[in-house]
Amino acid sequence: MNPYVPKPGIVEGIRWETERIRTFVIRFSGWTIDFKPGQFTQVLVPGVGEAPFCIASRPSVKDRVKITVQKRGNVTQALHNLKNGDAVGLRGPLGTGFPIEEFKGRELVIVGTGIGIAALRSLIYLAVEQPNYFSHVTVVYGTRYPQDLIYAYEYDEWRTAVDLIITLSRAPPEWRGHRGRVTEHLKKMSFSQDTVAAVCGSGVVMRSVSKLLIEKGVKPENIYVSLERHMKCGIGKCARCMISPGLYVCKNGPVFNLKQISLEYIARW
Amino acid sequence: MSIAYRIPREKLSELVEVLMENYLVYAPVEKAGNFILSDVEDPAEVTLEYIRTINSVDSILLPPKEYLFKYRAGTMSFAGKLTAYIDVEDYSEKREKPLCLFGIHPCEAHAIKYLDKVFSTEPKDPYYESKRRDMFIAVILCDKGDENCFCIPFKTYIPPEDVDLVMSLDGDSIVLQPFSERGKEVVLKLEASPTEAPEINPPQRAKKIDISVFDSLTLEKVISGDISDLSEKCVLCQACTAVCPTCYCFDLYDEPDPEEPGAFFRVRRRATCHGLYYSWLAGGEVILEDKESRFKWRILHKFVFSKNMYGCYGCIGCGKCTAFCPAGIDFIYLIERLQR
């Protein structure tokens, strides 16, 4: 089988999350997937090209996929122009994902900022679908403004399985929820030696969150970050996503623990 | 196999002709004062006397621009339900004859071994595989080299064992040493007289440096080193990565088929870490922002990352990056500076 050739899918649902972010449901035409939270897919807009997106669906769903897309470049722009019933191509699942077998029965803290929460949604839904999978789950999710929050329509469902802390770094006066950066809330929490963490956000955020978690006693090998790089092939050939000390984000990642990569290389070369 | 055969130099074109019967032969030919590895039309134009070709084996295995497949995507009604399709015309299997790389230096044969580690490991790259499958490799031993060559520390002047034929020039004759059954079959088609296998010596003019120069490169050393005065001279022409036999980074993009509206090609184009676009992320962040970081990245990829990923160095010491740099940036000097 040629790993460069995409398989067909059809846009089945589009949800406006924010002004620049939409969530797409893509139903596969004649195939299914089995993926782990944290894995990604290369989505093709016919004629425009491919871009990598984390699979944001529930892990139990096999016949379609959910991706959340921020309008940034030409592929994401083209995705935003799609309508229900349009054809797309998909390759994947690609990458390794979170080692969820190792997470079983442990305390999990999920930290996401901005659209980074999309890479963690699948993990959150593992907790929702299997409430006893982890011993306890806390989700700390931060954005700047209330209008940046995505998946707002499902927080009640998340709360059935996880402790959800939503915090805004530039909250307006009328905001009644938490304020400040995610790190300010993590500072108040305590973790055990056995705690595992899943972190996704900008490079700077992942670095500061990871640093804080280590200070609070979480072991580096238990801190998992989901990285973003300029992935083209998605199968460890094109070398565009390589990171120190010699790992392909697409093939060896995009999820890495901080024993595999060191803190300082999260956001730089 | 230590048996070798001797043919007069005039019979070189005959040897090429024999190979052309069964292979699509690429060999060094002289064009506009330069030697290039090119598909051979006339066996008489093939030469074995050259220091280095401008292009490398990777430009044949991974062409600068390659059409991977053509596709057409759309939706149709199937059993009363809308379903999507992608019709693909795959170009990975379109080759009629296997390829032959004839007259490449042993270092470039080692470059193929390195590329194999990237492209022939799971998931295999079908486009690379189709070119690599049944490939006949005939190397010419390199006796002279020049001051830019640094194959000695890597021992890449010694041909890898899995080539088919090793050739060397000896006065008026060419000594042919088959390394494989296929190689032997080709030689036996010529009127060749048995002789002794040639001795393999390092090229006379190659730099005599020690492997410790590369072994001692670490991530920390490369990152903290200061080579900004050298990288400042870079004119961003990207020649170093274009001529490098082991550079393999690429870009994938789609291009419309002008002859079939609605159909698109998936195109692979070689990419270079010396370009700004190379590490441009979706948010506009560029990981390799300045020229110095790009030089360091190339050195890290070749020495530190390759060692971690593939257990070997991604450099074969051919010296092309130095020889073809219009700004005169010496790769070995860069590395020596990072040692300090």
PDB file of N, CA and C in Angstrom, chain B residues 290-339:
ATOM      1  N   ASP B 290      17.715  32.254  11.415  1.00  0.00           N
ATOM      2  CA  ASP B 290      18.856  32.913  10.772  1.00  0.00           C
ATOM      3  C   ASP B 290      19.754  31.906  10.061  1.00  0.00           C
ATOM      4  N   LYS B 291      20.684  32.438   9.301  1.00  0.00           N
ATOM      5  CA  LYS B 291      21.560  31.592   8.497  1.00  0.00           C
ATOM      6  C   LYS B 291      22.400  30.667   9.373  1.00  0.00           C
ATOM      7  N   GLU B 292      22.865  31.187  10.500  1.00  0.00           N
ATOM      8  CA  GLU B 292      23.711  30.380  11.367  1.00  0.00           C
ATOM      9  C   GLU B 292      22.953  29.140  11.856  1.00  0.00           C
ATOM     10  N   SER B 293      21.683  29.333  12.239  1.00  0.00           N
ATOM     11  CA  SER B 293      20.914  28.197  12.751  1.00  0.00           C
ATOM     12  C   SER B 293      20.713  27.151  11.657  1.00  0.00           C
ATOM     13  N   ARG B 294      20.634  27.587  10.407  1.00  0.00           N
ATOM     14  CA  ARG B 294      20.436  26.631   9.311  1.00  0.00           C
ATOM     15  C   ARG B 294      21.703  25.821   9.053  1.00  0.00           C
ATOM     16  N   PHE B 295      22.857  26.473   9.142  1.00  0.00           N
ATOM     17  CA  PHE B 295      24.119  25.733   9.020  1.00  0.00           C
ATOM     18  C   PHE B 295      24.228  24.707  10.138  1.00  0.00           C
ATOM     19  N   LYS B 296      23.906  25.160  11.342  1.00  0.00           N
ATOM     20  CA  LYS B 296      24.018  24.259  12.487  1.00  0.00           C
ATOM     21  C   LYS B 296      23.035  23.103  12.346  1.00  0.00           C
ATOM     22  N   TRP B 297      21.867  23.397  11.814  1.00  0.00           N
ATOM     23  CA  TRP B 297      20.859  22.352  11.615  1.00  0.00           C
ATOM     24  C   TRP B 297      21.368  21.284  10.655  1.00  0.00           C
ATOM     25  N   ARG B 298      22.007  21.729   9.579  1.00  0.00           N
ATOM     26  CA  ARG B 298      22.520  20.787   8.589  1.00  0.00           C
ATOM     27  C   ARG B 298      23.588  19.906   9.232  1.00  0.00           C
ATOM     28  N   ILE B 299      24.443  20.522  10.024  1.00  0.00           N
ATOM     29  CA  ILE B 299      25.497  19.749  10.695  1.00  0.00           C
ATOM     30  C   ILE B 299      24.879  18.776  11.717  1.00  0.00           C
ATOM     31  N   LEU B 300      23.863  19.247  12.434  1.00  0.00           N
ATOM     32  CA  LEU B 300      23.197  18.371  13.411  1.00  0.00           C
ATOM     33  C   LEU B 300      22.535  17.189  12.712  1.00  0.00           C
ATOM     34  N   HIS B 301      21.835  17.475  11.613  1.00  0.00           N
ATOM     35  CA  HIS B 301      21.145  16.404  10.884  1.00  0.00           C
ATOM     36  C   HIS B 301      22.155  15.352  10.410  1.00  0.00           C
ATOM     37  N   LYS B 302      23.266  15.830   9.871  1.00  0.00           N
ATOM     38  CA  LYS B 302      24.241  14.899   9.281  1.00  0.00           C
ATOM     39  C   LYS B 302      24.984  14.091  10.346  1.00  0.00           C
ATOM     40  N   PHE B 303      25.263  14.700  11.472  1.00  0.00           N
ATOM     41  CA  PHE B 303      26.110  14.012  12.444  1.00  0.00           C
ATOM     42  C   PHE B 303      25.371  13.564  13.701  1.00  0.00           C
ATOM     43  N   VAL B 304      24.678  14.494  14.353  1.00  0.00           N
ATOM     44  CA  VAL B 304      24.058  14.122  15.628  1.00  0.00           C
ATOM     45  C   VAL B 304      22.746  13.351  15.423  1.00  0.00           C
ATOM     46  N   PHE B 305      21.846  13.906  14.624  1.00  0.00           N
ATOM     47  CA  PHE B 305      20.527  13.282  14.448  1.00  0.00           C
ATOM     48  C   PHE B 305      20.642  11.947  13.707  1.00  0.00           C
ATOM     49  N   SER B 306      21.436  11.921  12.634  1.00  0.00           N
ATOM     50  CA  SER B 306      21.558  10.685  11.859  1.00  0.00           C
ATOM     51  C   SER B 306      22.110   9.555  12.712  1.00  0.00           C
ATOM     52  N   LYS B 307      23.073   9.904  13.548  1.00  0.00           N
ATOM     53  CA  LYS B 307      23.658   8.901  14.436  1.00  0.00           C
ATOM     54  C   LYS B 307      22.560   8.332  15.354  1.00  0.00           C
ATOM     55  N   ASN B 308      21.723   9.224  15.889  1.00  0.00           N
ATOM     56  CA  ASN B 308      20.645   8.777  16.771  1.00  0.00           C
ATOM     57  C   ASN B 308      19.574   7.994  16.029  1.00  0.00           C
ATOM     58  N   MET B 309      19.258   8.432  14.814  1.00  0.00           N
ATOM     59  CA  MET B 309      18.127   7.828  14.097  1.00  0.00           C
ATOM     60  C   MET B 309      18.527   6.582  13.317  1.00  0.00           C
ATOM     61  N   TYR B 310      19.693   6.653  12.670  1.00  0.00           N
ATOM     62  CA  TYR B 310      20.055   5.574  11.752  1.00  0.00           C
ATOM     63  C   TYR B 310      21.361   4.869  12.120  1.00  0.00           C
ATOM     64  N   GLY B 311      21.970   5.298  13.211  1.00  0.00           N
ATOM     65  CA  GLY B 311      23.180   4.634  13.672  1.00  0.00           C
ATOM     66  C   GLY B 311      24.402   4.875  12.803  1.00  0.00           C
ATOM     67  N   CYS B 312      24.356   5.886  11.958  1.00  0.00           N
ATOM     68  CA  CYS B 312      25.527   6.201  11.126  1.00  0.00           C
ATOM     69  C   CYS B 312      25.504   7.688  10.815  1.00  0.00           C
ATOM     70  N   TYR B 313      26.606   8.191  10.262  1.00  0.00           N
ATOM     71  CA  TYR B 313      26.638   9.596   9.882  1.00  0.00           C
ATOM     72  C   TYR B 313      25.959   9.800   8.537  1.00  0.00           C
ATOM     73  N   GLY B 314      25.328  10.955   8.392  1.00  0.00           N
ATOM     74  CA  GLY B 314      24.685  11.290   7.122  1.00  0.00           C
ATOM     75  C   GLY B 314      25.617  12.097   6.239  1.00  0.00           C
ATOM     76  N   CYS B 315      26.903  11.783   6.291  1.00  0.00           N
ATOM     77  CA  CYS B 315      27.886  12.493   5.476  1.00  0.00           C
ATOM     78  C   CYS B 315      28.885  11.454   5.006  1.00  0.00           C
ATOM     79  N   ILE B 316      29.285  11.559   3.732  1.00  0.00           N
ATOM     80  CA  ILE B 316      30.187  10.550   3.178  1.00  0.00           C
ATOM     81  C   ILE B 316      31.521  11.164   2.787  1.00  0.00           C
ATOM     82  N   GLY B 317      31.684  12.450   3.053  1.00  0.00           N
ATOM     83  CA  GLY B 317      32.971  13.095   2.814  1.00  0.00           C
ATOM     84  C   GLY B 317      33.295  13.398   1.370  1.00  0.00           C
ATOM     85  N   CYS B 318      32.285  13.589   0.531  1.00  0.00           N
ATOM     86  CA  CYS B 318      32.539  13.842  -0.889  1.00  0.00           C
ATOM     87  C   CYS B 318      33.077  15.248  -1.151  1.00  0.00           C
ATOM     88  N   GLY B 319      32.816  16.160  -0.208  1.00  0.00           N
ATOM     89  CA  GLY B 319      33.349  17.517  -0.333  1.00  0.00           C
ATOM     90  C   GLY B 319      32.603  18.421  -1.295  1.00  0.00           C
ATOM     91  N   LYS B 320      31.453  17.953  -1.792  1.00  0.00           N
ATOM     92  CA  LYS B 320      30.718  18.763  -2.771  1.00  0.00           C
ATOM     93  C   LYS B 320      30.216  20.079  -2.182  1.00  0.00           C
ATOM     94  N   CYS B 321      29.764  20.030  -0.907  1.00  0.00           N
ATOM     95  CA  CYS B 321      29.211  21.236  -0.289  1.00  0.00           C
ATOM     96  C   CYS B 321      30.249  22.352  -0.252  1.00  0.00           C
ATOM     97  N   THR B 322      31.514  21.975  -0.063  1.00  0.00           N
ATOM     98  CA  THR B 322      32.575  22.976  -0.058  1.00  0.00           C
ATOM     99  C   THR B 322      32.939  23.369  -1.492  1.00  0.00           C
ATOM    100  N   ALA B 323      33.087  22.351  -2.345  1.00  0.00           N
ATOM    101  CA  ALA B 323      33.547  22.602  -3.711  1.00  0.00           C
ATOM    102  C   ALA B 323      32.588  23.492  -4.500  1.00  0.00           C
ATOM    103  N   PHE B 324      31.290  23.361  -4.240  1.00  0.00           N
ATOM    104  CA  PHE B 324      30.324  24.113  -5.037  1.00  0.00           C
ATOM    105  C   PHE B 324      29.744  25.315  -4.306  1.00  0.00           C
ATOM    106  N   CYS B 325      30.319  25.680  -3.176  1.00  0.00           N
ATOM    107  CA  CYS B 325      29.815  26.852  -2.448  1.00  0.00           C
ATOM    108  C   CYS B 325      30.394  28.124  -3.078  1.00  0.00           C
ATOM    109  N   PRO B 326      29.533  28.984  -3.614  1.00  0.00           N
ATOM    110  CA  PRO B 326      30.057  30.192  -4.260  1.00  0.00           C
ATOM    111  C   PRO B 326      30.651  31.185  -3.258  1.00  0.00           C
ATOM    112  N   ALA B 327      30.295  31.034  -1.987  1.00  0.00           N
ATOM    113  CA  ALA B 327      30.818  31.945  -0.979  1.00  0.00           C
ATOM    114  C   ALA B 327      32.103  31.402  -0.345  1.00  0.00           C
ATOM    115  N   GLY B 328      32.531  30.220  -0.781  1.00  0.00           N
ATOM    116  CA  GLY B 328      33.773  29.654  -0.270  1.00  0.00           C
ATOM    117  C   GLY B 328      33.712  29.206   1.173  1.00  0.00           C
ATOM    118  N   ILE B 329      32.520  28.779   1.622  1.00  0.00           N
ATOM    119  CA  ILE B 329      32.404  28.304   3.002  1.00  0.00           C
ATOM    120  C   ILE B 329      32.860  26.845   3.065  1.00  0.00           C
ATOM    121  N   ASP B 330      33.872  26.599   3.872  1.00  0.00           N
ATOM    122  CA  ASP B 330      34.473  25.268   3.967  1.00  0.00           C
ATOM    123  C   ASP B 330      33.775  24.474   5.075  1.00  0.00           C
ATOM    124  N   PHE B 331      33.164  23.363   4.670  1.00  0.00           N
ATOM    125  CA  PHE B 331      32.380  22.555   5.612  1.00  0.00           C
ATOM    126  C   PHE B 331      33.242  22.042   6.765  1.00  0.00           C
ATOM    127  N   ILE B 332      34.443  21.606   6.427  1.00  0.00           N
ATOM    128  CA  ILE B 332      35.316  21.073   7.475  1.00  0.00           C
ATOM    129  C   ILE B 332      35.752  22.183   8.439  1.00  0.00           C
ATOM    130  N   TYR B 333      35.987  23.367   7.879  1.00  0.00           N
ATOM    131  CA  TYR B 333      36.355  24.480   8.755  1.00  0.00           C
ATOM    132  C   TYR B 333      35.189  24.809   9.710  1.00  0.00           C
ATOM    133  N   LEU B 334      33.960  24.737   9.192  1.00  0.00           N
ATOM    134  CA  LEU B 334      32.770  24.954  10.039  1.00  0.00           C
ATOM    135  C   LEU B 334      32.791  23.978  11.218  1.00  0.00           C
ATOM    136  N   ILE B 335      33.059  22.725  10.890  1.00  0.00           N
ATOM    137  CA  ILE B 335      33.039  21.682  11.919  1.00  0.00           C
ATOM    138  C   ILE B 335      34.174  21.888  12.916  1.00  0.00           C
ATOM    139  N   GLU B 336      35.334  22.256  12.388  1.00  0.00           N
ATOM    140  CA  GLU B 336      36.467  22.487  13.286  1.00  0.00           C
ATOM    141  C   GLU B 336      36.200  23.651  14.227  1.00  0.00           C
ATOM    142  N   ARG B 337      35.531  24.661  13.699  1.00  0.00           N
ATOM    143  CA  ARG B 337      35.207  25.819  14.542  1.00  0.00           C
ATOM    144  C   ARG B 337      34.243  25.422  15.669  1.00  0.00           C
ATOM    145  N   LEU B 338      33.352  24.483  15.362  1.00  0.00           N
ATOM    146  CA  LEU B 338      32.384  24.059  16.384  1.00  0.00           C
ATOM    147  C   LEU B 338      33.034  23.195  17.465  1.00  0.00           C
ATOM    148  N   GLN B 339      34.242  22.737  17.200  1.00  0.00           N
ATOM    149  CA  GLN B 339      34.954  21.913  18.187  1.00  0.00           C
ATOM    150  C   GLN B 339      35.483  22.763  19.331  1.00  0.00           C
TER     151      GLN B 339
END
